[in-house]
Coordinates of C-alpha atoms in Angstrom, one line a residue:
M1 CA 0.3 -49.6 -79.8
I2 CA 3.1 -51.5 -81.6
S3 CA 6.5 -50.2 -82.3
L4 CA 8.0 -49.4 -85.7
R5 CA 10.3 -52.4 -85.3
E6 CA 7.3 -54.7 -84.9
A7 CA 5.5 -53.2 -87.8
L8 CA 8.5 -53.7 -90.1
D9 CA 9.5 -57.0 -88.7
G10 CA 11.4 -59.3 -91.1
H11 CA 9.9 -59.5 -94.6
R12 CA 6.4 -58.5 -93.3
N13 CA 6.6 -55.1 -94.9
S14 CA 6.3 -53.4 -98.3
L15 CA 9.8 -51.9 -98.4
G16 CA 10.4 -53.7 -101.7
L17 CA 7.4 -52.1 -103.3
V18 CA 8.3 -48.6 -102.0
R19 CA 11.8 -48.9 -103.4
L20 CA 10.5 -50.0 -106.7
I21 CA 8.0 -47.1 -106.9
M22 CA 10.8 -44.7 -106.0
A23 CA 13.0 -46.1 -108.8
M24 CA 10.1 -45.6 -111.2
A25 CA 9.6 -42.1 -109.9
V26 CA 13.2 -41.2 -111.0
I27 CA 12.3 -42.4 -114.5
F28 CA 9.1 -40.2 -114.5
D29 CA 11.2 -37.2 -113.4
H30 CA 14.0 -37.7 -115.9
A31 CA 11.6 -38.2 -118.8
F32 CA 11.0 -34.4 -118.9
P33 CA 14.6 -33.3 -119.7
L34 CA 15.6 -36.5 -121.5
G35 CA 12.5 -36.4 -123.7
G36 CA 12.8 -32.7 -124.5
W37 CA 10.0 -31.3 -122.3
G38 CA 12.3 -29.2 -120.1
T39 CA 12.5 -29.1 -116.3
A40 CA 10.1 -31.4 -114.5
P41 CA 7.2 -29.4 -113.0
F42 CA 7.6 -30.9 -109.5
L43 CA 10.7 -28.9 -108.9
G44 CA 8.8 -25.6 -109.3
M45 CA 6.0 -26.9 -107.1
T46 CA 8.4 -27.3 -104.3
R47 CA 10.0 -23.9 -104.6
G48 CA 13.2 -25.5 -106.0
Q49 CA 13.7 -27.7 -102.9
Q50 CA 13.3 -31.1 -104.5
S51 CA 12.6 -32.7 -107.8
L52 CA 10.5 -35.9 -107.8
G53 CA 13.6 -37.9 -108.6
G54 CA 15.5 -36.1 -105.8
L55 CA 12.7 -37.0 -103.4
A56 CA 12.9 -40.6 -104.5
V57 CA 16.6 -40.7 -103.9
L58 CA 16.1 -39.3 -100.4
G59 CA 13.6 -42.1 -99.8
F60 CA 16.1 -44.6 -101.0
L61 CA 18.7 -43.2 -98.5
A62 CA 16.2 -43.2 -95.6
I63 CA 15.4 -46.9 -96.2
S64 CA 19.0 -47.7 -96.8
G65 CA 20.0 -46.1 -93.5
F66 CA 17.3 -48.1 -91.7
L67 CA 18.0 -51.5 -93.3
V68 CA 21.8 -51.2 -93.4
T69 CA 22.0 -50.2 -89.8
K70 CA 19.8 -53.2 -88.8
S71 CA 22.2 -55.4 -90.7
A72 CA 25.3 -53.8 -89.1
L73 CA 24.0 -54.7 -85.7
G74 CA 24.5 -58.4 -86.4
S75 CA 27.9 -58.2 -88.0
D76 CA 31.5 -56.9 -87.6
V77 CA 33.0 -54.1 -89.7
L78 CA 34.6 -56.6 -92.2
Q79 CA 31.3 -58.4 -92.8
F80 CA 29.4 -55.2 -93.1
L81 CA 31.7 -53.7 -95.7
W82 CA 31.9 -56.9 -97.7
R83 CA 28.1 -57.3 -97.8
R84 CA 27.6 -53.6 -98.8
F85 CA 30.3 -54.1 -101.5
L86 CA 28.4 -57.1 -102.9
R87 CA 25.1 -55.2 -103.0
I88 CA 26.5 -52.1 -104.8
F89 CA 29.5 -52.8 -106.9
P90 CA 28.7 -56.0 -109.0
G91 CA 25.4 -54.5 -110.4
F92 CA 27.0 -51.2 -110.9
W93 CA 30.0 -52.7 -112.8
L94 CA 27.6 -54.6 -115.0
A95 CA 25.7 -51.4 -115.8
L96 CA 29.0 -49.8 -116.8
L97 CA 29.8 -52.7 -119.1
V98 CA 26.4 -52.6 -120.7
G99 CA 26.8 -48.9 -121.4
A100 CA 30.3 -49.2 -122.7
F101 CA 30.1 -52.5 -124.7
V102 CA 26.4 -52.9 -125.6
V103 CA 24.7 -49.5 -125.8
G104 CA 27.8 -47.6 -127.0
P105 CA 28.7 -49.9 -129.9
A106 CA 25.1 -50.2 -131.0
L107 CA 24.7 -46.4 -131.3
W108 CA 28.1 -46.1 -132.9
L109 CA 27.2 -48.6 -135.6
A110 CA 23.8 -47.1 -136.1
E111 CA 25.5 -43.9 -137.1
G112 CA 27.4 -45.7 -139.7
R113 CA 30.8 -45.5 -138.1
P114 CA 33.3 -48.4 -138.0
L115 CA 33.5 -50.4 -134.8
G116 CA 37.3 -50.2 -134.8
S117 CA 37.2 -46.5 -134.3
Y118 CA 34.9 -46.9 -131.3
L119 CA 37.2 -49.3 -129.5
S120 CA 40.0 -46.8 -129.1
I121 CA 42.0 -46.0 -126.0
G122 CA 42.2 -42.5 -124.5
P123 CA 40.0 -39.7 -123.1
G124 CA 36.3 -40.2 -123.9
S125 CA 36.8 -43.9 -125.0
P126 CA 34.7 -46.8 -123.6
I127 CA 37.8 -48.0 -121.8
A128 CA 38.1 -44.7 -120.1
Y129 CA 34.4 -44.7 -119.3
L130 CA 35.0 -47.9 -117.3
Y131 CA 38.1 -47.0 -115.4
S132 CA 37.0 -43.4 -114.7
N133 CA 33.8 -44.6 -113.1
A134 CA 34.7 -48.0 -111.6
T135 CA 35.1 -46.7 -108.0
L136 CA 31.7 -45.1 -108.0
T137 CA 33.2 -41.6 -108.3
I138 CA 32.0 -40.6 -111.8
G139 CA 34.8 -39.2 -113.9
Q140 CA 33.2 -39.6 -117.3
Y141 CA 29.5 -39.6 -118.2
G142 CA 29.7 -39.9 -122.0
I143 CA 31.5 -41.9 -124.6
S144 CA 33.1 -39.9 -127.4
D145 CA 30.5 -37.7 -129.0
L146 CA 27.6 -40.2 -128.7
L147 CA 24.2 -38.7 -127.9
V148 CA 25.6 -35.2 -127.8
E149 CA 23.7 -33.9 -130.9
T150 CA 21.3 -36.8 -131.4
T151 CA 19.0 -36.5 -128.3
P152 CA 16.9 -33.7 -126.9
Y153 CA 19.1 -33.7 -123.8
G154 CA 22.2 -33.3 -125.8
D155 CA 20.7 -30.7 -128.1
A156 CA 20.0 -28.6 -124.9
G157 CA 23.7 -28.4 -124.3
N158 CA 23.9 -31.1 -121.6
G159 CA 26.4 -33.4 -123.4
G160 CA 25.7 -37.1 -124.0
P161 CA 25.7 -38.9 -120.7
I162 CA 25.2 -42.7 -121.1
N163 CA 24.0 -42.9 -117.5
G164 CA 23.2 -39.8 -115.6
S165 CA 21.7 -41.5 -112.6
I166 CA 24.7 -43.3 -111.2
W167 CA 26.3 -40.2 -109.6
T168 CA 24.3 -40.7 -106.3
L169 CA 25.9 -44.1 -105.5
T170 CA 29.2 -42.7 -104.3
Y171 CA 27.3 -40.7 -101.7
E172 CA 25.5 -43.8 -100.4
W173 CA 28.9 -45.6 -100.3
V174 CA 30.3 -42.7 -98.2
C175 CA 27.4 -43.1 -95.8
Y176 CA 28.3 -46.8 -95.5
L177 CA 31.9 -45.9 -94.7
L178 CA 30.8 -43.5 -92.0
L179 CA 28.6 -46.1 -90.5
A180 CA 31.4 -48.7 -90.8
G181 CA 33.6 -46.3 -88.8
L182 CA 31.0 -46.2 -86.0
L183 CA 30.6 -49.9 -86.1
A184 CA 34.4 -50.4 -85.9
V185 CA 34.7 -48.4 -82.7
G186 CA 31.7 -50.1 -81.0
V187 CA 29.3 -47.2 -81.2
L188 CA 26.3 -49.2 -82.6
G189 CA 26.5 -51.6 -79.7
K190 CA 27.7 -49.6 -76.7
A191 CA 27.0 -45.9 -77.5
K192 CA 24.2 -45.9 -80.1
L193 CA 23.2 -42.4 -79.0
V194 CA 26.1 -41.2 -81.2
V195 CA 24.0 -42.1 -84.3
P196 CA 21.1 -39.7 -83.6
L197 CA 23.6 -37.1 -82.4
T198 CA 25.3 -37.5 -85.8
A199 CA 22.0 -37.0 -87.5
A200 CA 21.5 -33.9 -85.3
F201 CA 24.8 -32.6 -86.4
F202 CA 23.9 -33.0 -90.0
F203 CA 20.6 -31.2 -89.2
L204 CA 22.5 -28.3 -87.7
M205 CA 24.8 -28.0 -90.8
Q206 CA 21.8 -28.2 -93.0
L207 CA 20.2 -25.4 -91.1
V208 CA 23.4 -23.4 -91.4
N209 CA 23.2 -23.8 -95.2
Q210 CA 19.6 -22.7 -95.2
I211 CA 20.5 -19.5 -93.3
Q212 CA 23.8 -18.9 -95.1
P213 CA 24.3 -20.8 -98.4
G214 CA 27.7 -22.5 -98.3
G215 CA 28.0 -21.8 -94.5
A216 CA 28.4 -25.5 -93.6
A217 CA 31.5 -25.8 -95.9
A218 CA 33.0 -22.8 -94.2
V219 CA 32.9 -24.7 -90.9
F220 CA 33.6 -28.1 -92.3
P221 CA 35.3 -28.3 -95.8
F222 CA 33.9 -31.9 -96.1
F223 CA 30.5 -30.3 -96.7
G224 CA 31.9 -28.3 -99.7
D225 CA 30.0 -31.0 -101.6
V226 CA 26.5 -30.3 -100.5
W227 CA 25.3 -33.7 -101.5
R228 CA 27.4 -35.3 -98.7
L229 CA 25.3 -33.2 -96.3
N230 CA 21.9 -33.8 -97.9
F231 CA 22.3 -37.5 -98.3
G232 CA 24.2 -38.0 -95.1
F233 CA 21.5 -36.3 -93.2
I234 CA 18.6 -38.5 -94.4
F235 CA 20.8 -41.6 -94.2
F236 CA 21.5 -41.1 -90.5
V237 CA 17.9 -40.2 -89.8
G238 CA 17.1 -43.6 -91.2
A239 CA 19.9 -45.2 -89.1
S240 CA 18.6 -43.5 -86.0
L241 CA 15.1 -44.8 -86.7
A242 CA 16.6 -48.3 -87.0
L243 CA 18.4 -48.1 -83.6
Y244 CA 15.4 -46.8 -81.7
S245 CA 12.7 -48.6 -83.7
H246 CA 11.6 -50.5 -80.6
K247 CA 10.7 -47.2 -78.9
I248 CA 9.3 -45.4 -81.9
P249 CA 5.5 -46.0 -82.3
F250 CA 3.9 -47.2 -85.5
D251 CA 0.8 -45.1 -85.5
H252 CA -1.6 -44.2 -88.4
R253 CA -2.2 -40.7 -87.0
L254 CA 1.5 -40.1 -86.6
G255 CA 2.3 -41.5 -90.1
I256 CA -0.4 -39.4 -91.8
A257 CA 0.6 -36.3 -89.9
A258 CA 4.2 -36.8 -90.9
G259 CA 3.2 -37.2 -94.6
V260 CA 1.0 -34.2 -94.6
L261 CA 3.6 -32.0 -92.9
S262 CA 6.2 -33.2 -95.4
L263 CA 4.0 -32.1 -98.3
V264 CA 3.3 -28.7 -96.6
L265 CA 7.0 -28.1 -96.1
L266 CA 7.7 -29.1 -99.7
R267 CA 5.2 -26.6 -100.8
T268 CA 6.0 -23.7 -98.4
G269 CA 9.7 -24.3 -97.6
G270 CA 11.7 -25.9 -94.8
F271 CA 11.6 -29.4 -96.2
N272 CA 15.4 -29.7 -96.4
T273 CA 15.7 -29.5 -92.6
V274 CA 12.9 -30.9 -90.4
G275 CA 11.2 -32.2 -93.5
Y276 CA 13.8 -34.9 -93.9
V277 CA 13.0 -36.3 -90.5
L278 CA 9.2 -36.3 -91.2
F279 CA 9.8 -37.8 -94.7
A280 CA 12.0 -40.6 -93.4
Y281 CA 9.3 -41.6 -90.9
T282 CA 6.6 -41.3 -93.6
V283 CA 8.5 -43.6 -96.0
L284 CA 8.9 -46.3 -93.3
Y285 CA 5.3 -45.9 -92.1
V286 CA 4.0 -46.4 -95.7
A287 CA 6.1 -49.5 -96.1
A288 CA 4.6 -50.9 -92.9
A289 CA 1.0 -49.7 -93.5
L290 CA 0.5 -51.0 -97.1
P291 CA -1.7 -54.1 -97.5
R292 CA -0.2 -57.5 -96.7
Q293 CA -0.8 -58.5 -100.4
T294 CA 2.0 -56.1 -101.5
Q295 CA 4.6 -57.6 -99.2
W296 CA 5.8 -60.2 -101.7
I297 CA 7.1 -57.5 -104.1
G298 CA 10.9 -57.3 -103.7
A299 CA 11.0 -59.7 -100.8
K300 CA 13.0 -62.3 -102.8
N301 CA 13.8 -60.5 -106.0
D302 CA 14.7 -56.9 -105.6
Y303 CA 14.6 -55.2 -109.0
S304 CA 14.6 -51.6 -107.7
Y305 CA 18.3 -51.1 -107.9
G306 CA 18.4 -52.4 -111.5
V307 CA 15.5 -50.1 -112.5
Y308 CA 17.4 -47.2 -111.1
L309 CA 20.7 -48.2 -112.8
Y310 CA 19.2 -48.7 -116.2
G311 CA 16.3 -46.1 -116.4
W312 CA 18.5 -43.3 -117.8
V313 CA 20.2 -45.6 -120.2
V314 CA 16.9 -46.8 -121.7
Q315 CA 15.5 -43.3 -121.8
Q316 CA 18.5 -42.0 -123.7
V317 CA 18.3 -44.8 -126.3
L318 CA 14.6 -44.3 -126.8
A319 CA 15.1 -40.6 -127.2
Y320 CA 17.8 -41.3 -129.7
L321 CA 15.3 -43.5 -131.6
G322 CA 12.7 -40.7 -131.5
V323 CA 10.3 -42.6 -129.2
N324 CA 9.8 -39.4 -127.2
Q325 CA 7.9 -37.9 -130.2
L326 CA 5.0 -40.3 -129.4
G327 CA 4.4 -38.2 -126.3
Y328 CA 5.3 -38.1 -122.6
L329 CA 3.2 -41.1 -121.4
P330 CA 4.2 -43.6 -124.2
Y331 CA 7.8 -42.6 -123.7
V332 CA 7.7 -43.2 -120.0
M333 CA 5.9 -46.5 -120.2
L334 CA 8.3 -47.9 -122.7
S335 CA 11.2 -46.6 -120.6
L336 CA 9.8 -48.4 -117.6
A337 CA 9.4 -51.6 -119.5
G338 CA 12.9 -51.5 -120.9
A339 CA 14.5 -50.6 -117.5
F340 CA 12.5 -53.4 -115.9
V341 CA 13.7 -56.0 -118.4
L342 CA 17.3 -55.0 -117.8
A343 CA 16.8 -54.9 -114.1
V344 CA 15.5 -58.5 -114.1
G345 CA 18.5 -59.6 -116.1
S346 CA 20.9 -57.7 -113.7
W347 CA 19.3 -59.2 -110.6
H348 CA 19.3 -62.8 -111.8
L349 CA 22.6 -62.8 -113.6
V350 CA 24.8 -60.7 -111.3
E351 CA 23.2 -59.1 -108.2
K352 CA 21.5 -62.2 -106.7
R353 CA 24.6 -64.4 -107.4
A354 CA 26.9 -61.8 -105.8
L355 CA 24.8 -61.7 -102.7
K356 CA 25.2 -65.5 -102.3
L357 CA 28.8 -64.7 -101.4
K358 CA 27.9 -62.7 -98.4
D359 CA 29.1 -65.4 -96.0
W360 CA 32.2 -66.3 -98.0
G361 CA 35.7 -65.0 -97.3
P362 CA 35.4 -61.6 -95.7
G363 CA 31.8 -62.3 -95.0
R364 CA 32.9 -64.8 -92.3
G365 CA 34.1 -61.8 -90.2
L366 CA 37.2 -60.8 -88.4
R367 CA 36.7 -63.6 -85.8
S368 CA 37.1 -66.3 -88.4
F369 CA 40.4 -64.9 -89.6
S370 CA 41.7 -64.6 -86.1
E371 CA 40.6 -68.1 -85.3
A372 CA 42.3 -69.4 -88.5
G373 CA 45.5 -67.6 -87.4
R374 CA 45.4 -69.2 -84.0
T375 CA 44.8 -72.6 -85.5
R376 CA 47.8 -72.2 -87.8
R377 CA 50.0 -71.0 -84.9
A378 CA 48.9 -74.0 -82.8
E379 CA 49.8 -76.4 -85.7
R380 CA 53.2 -74.8 -86.1
Q381 CA 53.9 -75.1 -82.4
A382 CA 52.7 -78.8 -82.5
V383 CA 55.1 -79.5 -85.4
A384 CA 58.0 -77.8 -83.5
V385 CA 57.4 -80.0 -80.5
D386 CA 56.7 -83.2 -82.5
P387 CA 57.9 -83.1 -86.1
T388 CA 55.8 -86.2 -86.9
H389 CA 52.6 -84.3 -86.0
R390 CA 50.2 -83.8 -88.9

């Protein structure tokens, strides 16, 4: 029997396809409220535990925990943070710019309003939209009164968010920072047991919340934001699977059983505790078990992040144009097509180019800076001894 590490070795897996499917699942889920069909039925089918989009985001975090931890094992903390920054921020900033200076002005002009009044400065302005959201902590979802009364989502009293999907990214970044802290103190290399213990701690806090809603925050105020607990838990489950992947078996019986039990817990209750562990293994199992013919998807060009970033934007614009009146399926298909086009542009124009800088500057790591410092000190000492030295 081979291990999970062997099954997911290098690019010989379908993680790219799985991530793309999850990004698409978010669009399918958001289509219900954004298109005017109310709450997605999946949430009711799981007793309010998870929406389809929420489940997809959990899958993203499980894969992220797995892959990012693998990456961290071969880098120092400076390299790790630099590479994580390059993967998240450039694409995110581009999405903000598209929302503020492409989508926003187009909608503004479509309503017959002068462009000069759109480019104002102050609360609710496009400039405020940029600086309020630039750090991943979302402080402003909409721009002025756009989409507030011209879309089904706005008519339902939800305001006019240009992009309602980006709020999850700050939680992923917090997970990166927590992992960076463990990397900085040498845990990943010398005391990796701390990582599954961290996951176990999140599990206990999740269990506390299931027994007594808000109980985890009473113990640790950090968990006053429940998403830190939910996303942190699944991320560190993925991280634990990465560190011990050489000991965890890749087994069809185990993978199918984990998937079936995940579905049972989604249906009956308990998914948000032990179900996270089962689901994380299921996601990785599927990525390893899918046919070899699917492994090329996302191996070189990863459009999943872009699809996630632009899905909501496209859906809002299409709803504004009345495309949702064609019915759920045409609306979703056109949303997927639009999001994919923007994702391709985002990847090739910004994301891929940013990742080419992963070994530049901070990407060289702490050692390169210390070595450069020693070289400069040696040169100064040589000059002090022999002023003619060059």
